[in-house]
């Protein structure tokens, strides 16, 4: 394999123009507009396949297309449409086909033939401007004339919207989405307030809306622009885990993206807009310590406030338990199994059954799993109905295996309803459990934690299990850390590493990292000595790519592992030579190269091939797959335009139009790996990742390995990560809300 060739930058083909008549539609997704069609071009001997997004498309339409030619390995040459306009058919045959294609309600092929025979080349002019004359055609009555008139007006409106949007720099894909959302009001919406698009249409954010606004002539000082920009900054902050931003920080970041050349004027304008948004409750502005104004999007403010209230209510309910009887049960239980609990574990079991909410935390090898299993057994002996859940499918599966009871993902347990985009389980329809265990709670974000607490029955017990030293949730908040730091929740922290666990170098190294020590790593030259190895990958990231490939190709198979199923490359970042994007391209070629017997499909510059490992990028409640779920491409059907992925034994079907929901997963980010375990983990750590390097990042990545971990990179980068306790503190106030009463919100 030539690694240099795999990293050559891709050069975009030069756009070309194409004109032709649509002969047939192979596939059209109503929601997205994604279409595969066959068109007849002048002087072309064969039909041309075109793919792209169309608001509506029918056989017989004459289209002027702009795009690029691509050679698909399975389907051959295709024209990928970037922009299109419709023109009127110029021939009688073309008009017949166009009118009879089903484009216009009330007109079929027979009636279209009669109309064209009667009016000839004037047909389209008559339909557009003198529709009443259609009554001259035998078989057309007044009712049908009205139907044709309305349908033609609708088609004309679609065409006008598409021409307007594309004429103002809106891509065809977005133009289709805009038309689907607003219909004939699309032009008015885009002209009046294009920033509305960022709120209403998935995939169009502030930056895209801002470009559209510039093209349609919206003032850069528009209030719509400032409000949308500030909300965009808060949304970006939420992606970094923040629930709010201090007002000075919001103003600074807002000025950077809204800059019109006068920084001071920008700050003053933003300050005025924040005040106005606060009065309208488009923002919630709360006084923090020292009177600092803190700016929340309303949903974040009310969710955080209500979560704290639910926790306080649950904690206020008394628990009646006979502790001497509990201790007797523990003694009999442990003696009958020839096991013993440490003092910390004994405390955890007793506290769990005598508390409404308890947090059990600790690092790897400290016995969280053993302790949880004992608590579940005790609750079962007490006759309680027990529920087990975790944020991810794999974590839930592990939990079920350990306890012998069914465990579910939180989304499945809370019964998400796609029709309402909410959970069926809530305060009016609580979960039917007397006791509930939730594992991997470091992954709980603000909104999922809130949904969980809303659904817990009054008087039920909740055990939250997690390692606070792992990375916080991908979503906003740091719920587990805030609960622990609040001092209001009963906590047991297990700290003793048991002898059997201490024999694992992975666990020893993880605890060393967590304590701020440079971990002891055995050189890869002697793999028999350790399950945690070090490969000096030099200082150049490109060399790290080569090392990872060599390990997967040669070293890993010699250790008895299968590169196709057992190995996961975890990266601190997505970008760069040792980021997930580049690794996925390189590793796909290495582990699952193209083959005549493997179907594949290309989209957004990415190729998916049968056998590829993939990851879900967003929660898809209808398919019941969630952000971070890993699967394998099982089948690709070019006729039905469908791709089938197997997620933990369950087949899920995707339309080609929905492939933006998945990505290759030969390499994933450490953040995305939370809640999962892999037989072998390869961790490339380089100083080029310095922005992301932190102690809990490398700790989380290392503890994903079950049997073998190999760190590749520079010792300097590892040292940087170990010294950096927290890459960035998240702005949350759950801890404060659980404690003292907060100051009044500025309404």
PDB file of N, CA and C in Angstrom, residues 596-653:
ATOM      1  N   UNK A 596     -14.615  -6.397  -7.078  1.00  0.00           N
ATOM      2  CA  UNK A 596     -15.766  -6.573  -7.972  1.00  0.00           C
ATOM      3  C   UNK A 596     -16.980  -7.188  -7.292  1.00  0.00           C
ATOM      4  N   UNK A 597     -16.753  -7.967  -6.232  1.00  0.00           N
ATOM      5  CA  UNK A 597     -17.884  -8.617  -5.570  1.00  0.00           C
ATOM      6  C   UNK A 597     -18.411  -7.823  -4.373  1.00  0.00           C
ATOM      7  N   UNK A 598     -17.911  -6.576  -4.178  1.00  0.00           N
ATOM      8  CA  UNK A 598     -18.400  -5.734  -3.086  1.00  0.00           C
ATOM      9  C   UNK A 598     -19.104  -4.508  -3.675  1.00  0.00           C
ATOM     10  N   UNK A 599     -20.402  -4.414  -3.446  1.00  0.00           N
ATOM     11  CA  UNK A 599     -21.138  -3.227  -3.901  1.00  0.00           C
ATOM     12  C   UNK A 599     -20.705  -2.022  -3.081  1.00  0.00           C
ATOM     13  N   UNK A 600     -20.787  -0.833  -3.677  1.00  0.00           N
ATOM     14  CA  UNK A 600     -20.449   0.396  -2.958  1.00  0.00           C
ATOM     15  C   UNK A 600     -21.259   1.556  -3.504  1.00  0.00           C
ATOM     16  N   UNK A 601     -21.333   2.621  -2.703  1.00  0.00           N
ATOM     17  CA  UNK A 601     -22.030   3.834  -3.105  1.00  0.00           C
ATOM     18  C   UNK A 601     -21.228   5.025  -2.597  1.00  0.00           C
ATOM     19  N   UNK A 602     -21.146   6.083  -3.403  1.00  0.00           N
ATOM     20  CA  UNK A 602     -20.377   7.275  -3.024  1.00  0.00           C
ATOM     21  C   UNK A 602     -21.311   8.456  -2.823  1.00  0.00           C
ATOM     22  N   UNK A 603     -21.037   9.235  -1.781  1.00  0.00           N
ATOM     23  CA  UNK A 603     -21.807  10.440  -1.504  1.00  0.00           C
ATOM     24  C   UNK A 603     -20.978  11.367  -0.637  1.00  0.00           C
ATOM     25  N   UNK A 604     -21.099  12.664  -0.842  1.00  0.00           N
ATOM     26  CA  UNK A 604     -20.402  13.690  -0.058  1.00  0.00           C
ATOM     27  C   UNK A 604     -18.903  13.414   0.042  1.00  0.00           C
ATOM     28  N   UNK A 605     -18.317  12.894  -1.032  1.00  0.00           N
ATOM     29  CA  UNK A 605     -16.885  12.632  -1.031  1.00  0.00           C
ATOM     30  C   UNK A 605     -16.485  11.412  -0.241  1.00  0.00           C
ATOM     31  N   UNK A 606     -17.452  10.592   0.189  1.00  0.00           N
ATOM     32  CA  UNK A 606     -17.171   9.394   0.977  1.00  0.00           C
ATOM     33  C   UNK A 606     -17.770   8.180   0.275  1.00  0.00           C
ATOM     34  N   UNK A 607     -17.050   7.088   0.273  1.00  0.00           N
ATOM     35  CA  UNK A 607     -17.535   5.845  -0.327  1.00  0.00           C
ATOM     36  C   UNK A 607     -17.850   4.840   0.759  1.00  0.00           C
ATOM     37  N   UNK A 608     -19.058   4.261   0.694  1.00  0.00           N
ATOM     38  CA  UNK A 608     -19.449   3.190   1.613  1.00  0.00           C
ATOM     39  C   UNK A 608     -19.452   1.886   0.832  1.00  0.00           C
ATOM     40  N   UNK A 609     -18.846   0.871   1.399  1.00  0.00           N
ATOM     41  CA  UNK A 609     -18.657  -0.404   0.716  1.00  0.00           C
ATOM     42  C   UNK A 609     -19.166  -1.533   1.634  1.00  0.00           C
ATOM     43  N   UNK A 610     -19.714  -2.565   1.050  1.00  0.00           N
ATOM     44  CA  UNK A 610     -20.134  -3.721   1.847  1.00  0.00           C
ATOM     45  C   UNK A 610     -18.942  -4.199   2.682  1.00  0.00           C
ATOM     46  N   UNK A 611     -19.171  -4.385   3.974  1.00  0.00           N
ATOM     47  CA  UNK A 611     -18.106  -4.773   4.895  1.00  0.00           C
ATOM     48  C   UNK A 611     -17.548  -3.629   5.709  1.00  0.00           C
ATOM     49  N   UNK A 612     -17.868  -2.375   5.319  1.00  0.00           N
ATOM     50  CA  UNK A 612     -17.334  -1.214   6.047  1.00  0.00           C
ATOM     51  C   UNK A 612     -17.943  -1.095   7.442  1.00  0.00           C
ATOM     52  N   UNK A 613     -17.118  -0.665   8.398  1.00  0.00           N
ATOM     53  CA  UNK A 613     -17.599  -0.301   9.722  1.00  0.00           C
ATOM     54  C   UNK A 613     -18.051   1.157   9.663  1.00  0.00           C
ATOM     55  N   UNK A 614     -19.244   1.443  10.189  1.00  0.00           N
ATOM     56  CA  UNK A 614     -19.793   2.797  10.113  1.00  0.00           C
ATOM     57  C   UNK A 614     -20.326   3.220  11.478  1.00  0.00           C
ATOM     58  N   UNK A 615     -20.506   4.525  11.634  1.00  0.00           N
ATOM     59  CA  UNK A 615     -21.022   5.083  12.885  1.00  0.00           C
ATOM     60  C   UNK A 615     -22.194   5.998  12.576  1.00  0.00           C
ATOM     61  N   UNK A 616     -23.227   5.947  13.422  1.00  0.00           N
ATOM     62  CA  UNK A 616     -24.379   6.832  13.299  1.00  0.00           C
ATOM     63  C   UNK A 616     -24.005   8.202  13.860  1.00  0.00           C
ATOM     64  N   UNK A 617     -24.335   9.278  13.121  1.00  0.00           N
ATOM     65  CA  UNK A 617     -23.897  10.623  13.492  1.00  0.00           C
ATOM     66  C   UNK A 617     -24.957  11.434  14.223  1.00  0.00           C
ATOM     67  N   UNK A 618     -26.207  10.992  14.178  1.00  0.00           N
ATOM     68  CA  UNK A 618     -27.283  11.739  14.839  1.00  0.00           C
ATOM     69  C   UNK A 618     -28.322  10.743  15.346  1.00  0.00           C
ATOM     70  N   UNK A 619     -29.109  11.174  16.312  1.00  0.00           N
ATOM     71  CA  UNK A 619     -30.186  10.330  16.803  1.00  0.00           C
ATOM     72  C   UNK A 619     -31.252  10.183  15.718  1.00  0.00           C
ATOM     73  N   UNK A 620     -31.557   8.952  15.361  1.00  0.00           N
ATOM     74  CA  UNK A 620     -32.607   8.670  14.382  1.00  0.00           C
ATOM     75  C   UNK A 620     -33.641   7.811  15.099  1.00  0.00           C
ATOM     76  N   UNK A 621     -34.686   8.474  15.602  1.00  0.00           N
ATOM     77  CA  UNK A 621     -35.632   7.793  16.467  1.00  0.00           C
ATOM     78  C   UNK A 621     -36.545   6.837  15.696  1.00  0.00           C
ATOM     79  N   UNK A 622     -36.791   7.131  14.432  1.00  0.00           N
ATOM     80  CA  UNK A 622     -37.642   6.241  13.649  1.00  0.00           C
ATOM     81  C   UNK A 622     -36.943   4.905  13.399  1.00  0.00           C
ATOM     82  N   UNK A 623     -35.644   4.963  13.116  1.00  0.00           N
ATOM     83  CA  UNK A 623     -34.894   3.718  12.899  1.00  0.00           C
ATOM     84  C   UNK A 623     -34.383   3.112  14.206  1.00  0.00           C
ATOM     85  N   UNK A 624     -34.493   3.885  15.292  1.00  0.00           N
ATOM     86  CA  UNK A 624     -33.999   3.465  16.607  1.00  0.00           C
ATOM     87  C   UNK A 624     -32.496   3.206  16.578  1.00  0.00           C
ATOM     88  N   UNK A 625     -31.759   4.106  15.943  1.00  0.00           N
ATOM     89  CA  UNK A 625     -30.299   4.113  16.031  1.00  0.00           C
ATOM     90  C   UNK A 625     -29.893   5.504  16.500  1.00  0.00           C
ATOM     91  N   UNK A 626     -28.822   5.554  17.296  1.00  0.00           N
ATOM     92  CA  UNK A 626     -28.517   6.795  17.985  1.00  0.00           C
ATOM     93  C   UNK A 626     -27.067   7.205  17.787  1.00  0.00           C
ATOM     94  N   UNK A 627     -26.848   8.482  17.995  1.00  0.00           N
ATOM     95  CA  UNK A 627     -25.532   9.087  17.826  1.00  0.00           C
ATOM     96  C   UNK A 627     -24.461   8.243  18.524  1.00  0.00           C
ATOM     97  N   UNK A 628     -23.479   7.754  17.745  1.00  0.00           N
ATOM     98  CA  UNK A 628     -22.392   6.968  18.311  1.00  0.00           C
ATOM     99  C   UNK A 628     -22.539   5.468  18.134  1.00  0.00           C
ATOM    100  N   UNK A 629     -23.721   4.995  17.696  1.00  0.00           N
ATOM    101  CA  UNK A 629     -23.900   3.554  17.474  1.00  0.00           C
ATOM    102  C   UNK A 629     -23.018   3.089  16.320  1.00  0.00           C
ATOM    103  N   UNK A 630     -22.335   1.949  16.506  1.00  0.00           N
ATOM    104  CA  UNK A 630     -21.471   1.376  15.475  1.00  0.00           C
ATOM    105  C   UNK A 630     -22.168   0.202  14.793  1.00  0.00           C
ATOM    106  N   UNK A 631     -21.987   0.100  13.482  1.00  0.00           N
ATOM    107  CA  UNK A 631     -22.562  -1.003  12.728  1.00  0.00           C
ATOM    108  C   UNK A 631     -21.662  -1.370  11.565  1.00  0.00           C
ATOM    109  N   UNK A 632     -22.131  -2.334  10.770  1.00  0.00           N
ATOM    110  CA  UNK A 632     -21.367  -2.764   9.597  1.00  0.00           C
ATOM    111  C   UNK A 632     -22.286  -2.795   8.383  1.00  0.00           C
ATOM    112  N   UNK A 633     -21.787  -2.275   7.256  1.00  0.00           N
ATOM    113  CA  UNK A 633     -22.572  -2.286   6.026  1.00  0.00           C
ATOM    114  C   UNK A 633     -22.758  -3.739   5.586  1.00  0.00           C
ATOM    115  N   UNK A 634     -24.015  -4.142   5.490  1.00  0.00           N
ATOM    116  CA  UNK A 634     -24.336  -5.529   5.216  1.00  0.00           C
ATOM    117  C   UNK A 634     -24.694  -5.743   3.748  1.00  0.00           C
ATOM    118  N   UNK A 635     -25.404  -4.755   3.157  1.00  0.00           N
ATOM    119  CA  UNK A 635     -25.829  -4.895   1.759  1.00  0.00           C
ATOM    120  C   UNK A 635     -26.071  -3.527   1.157  1.00  0.00           C
ATOM    121  N   UNK A 636     -25.888  -3.422  -0.173  1.00  0.00           N
ATOM    122  CA  UNK A 636     -26.184  -2.210  -0.923  1.00  0.00           C
ATOM    123  C   UNK A 636     -27.012  -2.622  -2.137  1.00  0.00           C
ATOM    124  N   UNK A 637     -28.208  -2.023  -2.259  1.00  0.00           N
ATOM    125  CA  UNK A 637     -29.113  -2.356  -3.358  1.00  0.00           C
ATOM    126  C   UNK A 637     -29.205  -1.162  -4.307  1.00  0.00           C
ATOM    127  N   UNK A 638     -28.535  -1.234  -5.474  1.00  0.00           N
ATOM    128  CA  UNK A 638     -28.531  -0.095  -6.397  1.00  0.00           C
ATOM    129  C   UNK A 638     -29.886   0.159  -7.055  1.00  0.00           C
ATOM    130  N   UNK A 639     -30.711  -0.881  -7.158  1.00  0.00           N
ATOM    131  CA  UNK A 639     -32.022  -0.715  -7.788  1.00  0.00           C
ATOM    132  C   UNK A 639     -32.982   0.030  -6.859  1.00  0.00           C
ATOM    133  N   UNK A 640     -33.065  -0.440  -5.606  1.00  0.00           N
ATOM    134  CA  UNK A 640     -33.934   0.215  -4.627  1.00  0.00           C
ATOM    135  C   UNK A 640     -33.274   1.432  -3.992  1.00  0.00           C
ATOM    136  N   UNK A 641     -31.983   1.660  -4.309  1.00  0.00           N
ATOM    137  CA  UNK A 641     -31.238   2.793  -3.757  1.00  0.00           C
ATOM    138  C   UNK A 641     -31.235   2.733  -2.223  1.00  0.00           C
ATOM    139  N   UNK A 642     -30.895   1.557  -1.701  1.00  0.00           N
ATOM    140  CA  UNK A 642     -30.903   1.346  -0.256  1.00  0.00           C
ATOM    141  C   UNK A 642     -29.603   0.712   0.216  1.00  0.00           C
ATOM    142  N   UNK A 643     -29.220   1.069   1.435  1.00  0.00           N
ATOM    143  CA  UNK A 643     -28.035   0.507   2.074  1.00  0.00           C
ATOM    144  C   UNK A 643     -28.476  -0.083   3.414  1.00  0.00           C
ATOM    145  N   UNK A 644     -28.084  -1.326   3.682  1.00  0.00           N
ATOM    146  CA  UNK A 644     -28.474  -2.003   4.927  1.00  0.00           C
ATOM    147  C   UNK A 644     -27.275  -2.109   5.853  1.00  0.00           C
ATOM    148  N   UNK A 645     -27.477  -1.673   7.102  1.00  0.00           N
ATOM    149  CA  UNK A 645     -26.424  -1.720   8.120  1.00  0.00           C
ATOM    150  C   UNK A 645     -26.889  -2.615   9.261  1.00  0.00           C
ATOM    151  N   UNK A 646     -25.993  -3.470   9.730  1.00  0.00           N
ATOM    152  CA  UNK A 646     -26.289  -4.338  10.874  1.00  0.00           C
ATOM    153  C   UNK A 646     -25.749  -3.678  12.145  1.00  0.00           C
ATOM    154  N   UNK A 647     -26.660  -3.316  13.060  1.00  0.00           N
ATOM    155  CA  UNK A 647     -26.299  -2.753  14.368  1.00  0.00           C
ATOM    156  C   UNK A 647     -26.587  -3.802  15.439  1.00  0.00           C
ATOM    157  N   UNK A 648     -25.537  -4.405  15.993  1.00  0.00           N
ATOM    158  CA  UNK A 648     -25.695  -5.388  17.071  1.00  0.00           C
ATOM    159  C   UNK A 648     -26.764  -6.434  16.732  1.00  0.00           C
ATOM    160  N   UNK A 649     -26.667  -6.994  15.533  1.00  0.00           N
ATOM    161  CA  UNK A 649     -27.572  -8.065  15.135  1.00  0.00           C
ATOM    162  C   UNK A 649     -28.892  -7.608  14.562  1.00  0.00           C
ATOM    163  N   UNK A 650     -29.121  -6.298  14.470  1.00  0.00           N
ATOM    164  CA  UNK A 650     -30.387  -5.765  13.929  1.00  0.00           C
ATOM    165  C   UNK A 650     -30.115  -5.015  12.631  1.00  0.00           C
ATOM    166  N   UNK A 651     -30.798  -5.410  11.557  1.00  0.00           N
ATOM    167  CA  UNK A 651     -30.602  -4.772  10.258  1.00  0.00           C
ATOM    168  C   UNK A 651     -31.431  -3.497  10.153  1.00  0.00           C
ATOM    169  N   UNK A 652     -30.780  -2.419   9.725  1.00  0.00           N
ATOM    170  CA  UNK A 652     -31.442  -1.125   9.562  1.00  0.00           C
ATOM    171  C   UNK A 652     -31.211  -0.651   8.130  1.00  0.00           C
ATOM    172  N   UNK A 653     -32.287  -0.225   7.456  1.00  0.00           N
ATOM    173  CA  UNK A 653     -32.208   0.156   6.044  1.00  0.00           C
ATOM    174  C   UNK A 653     -32.194   1.679   5.913  1.00  0.00           C
TER     175      UNK A 653
END
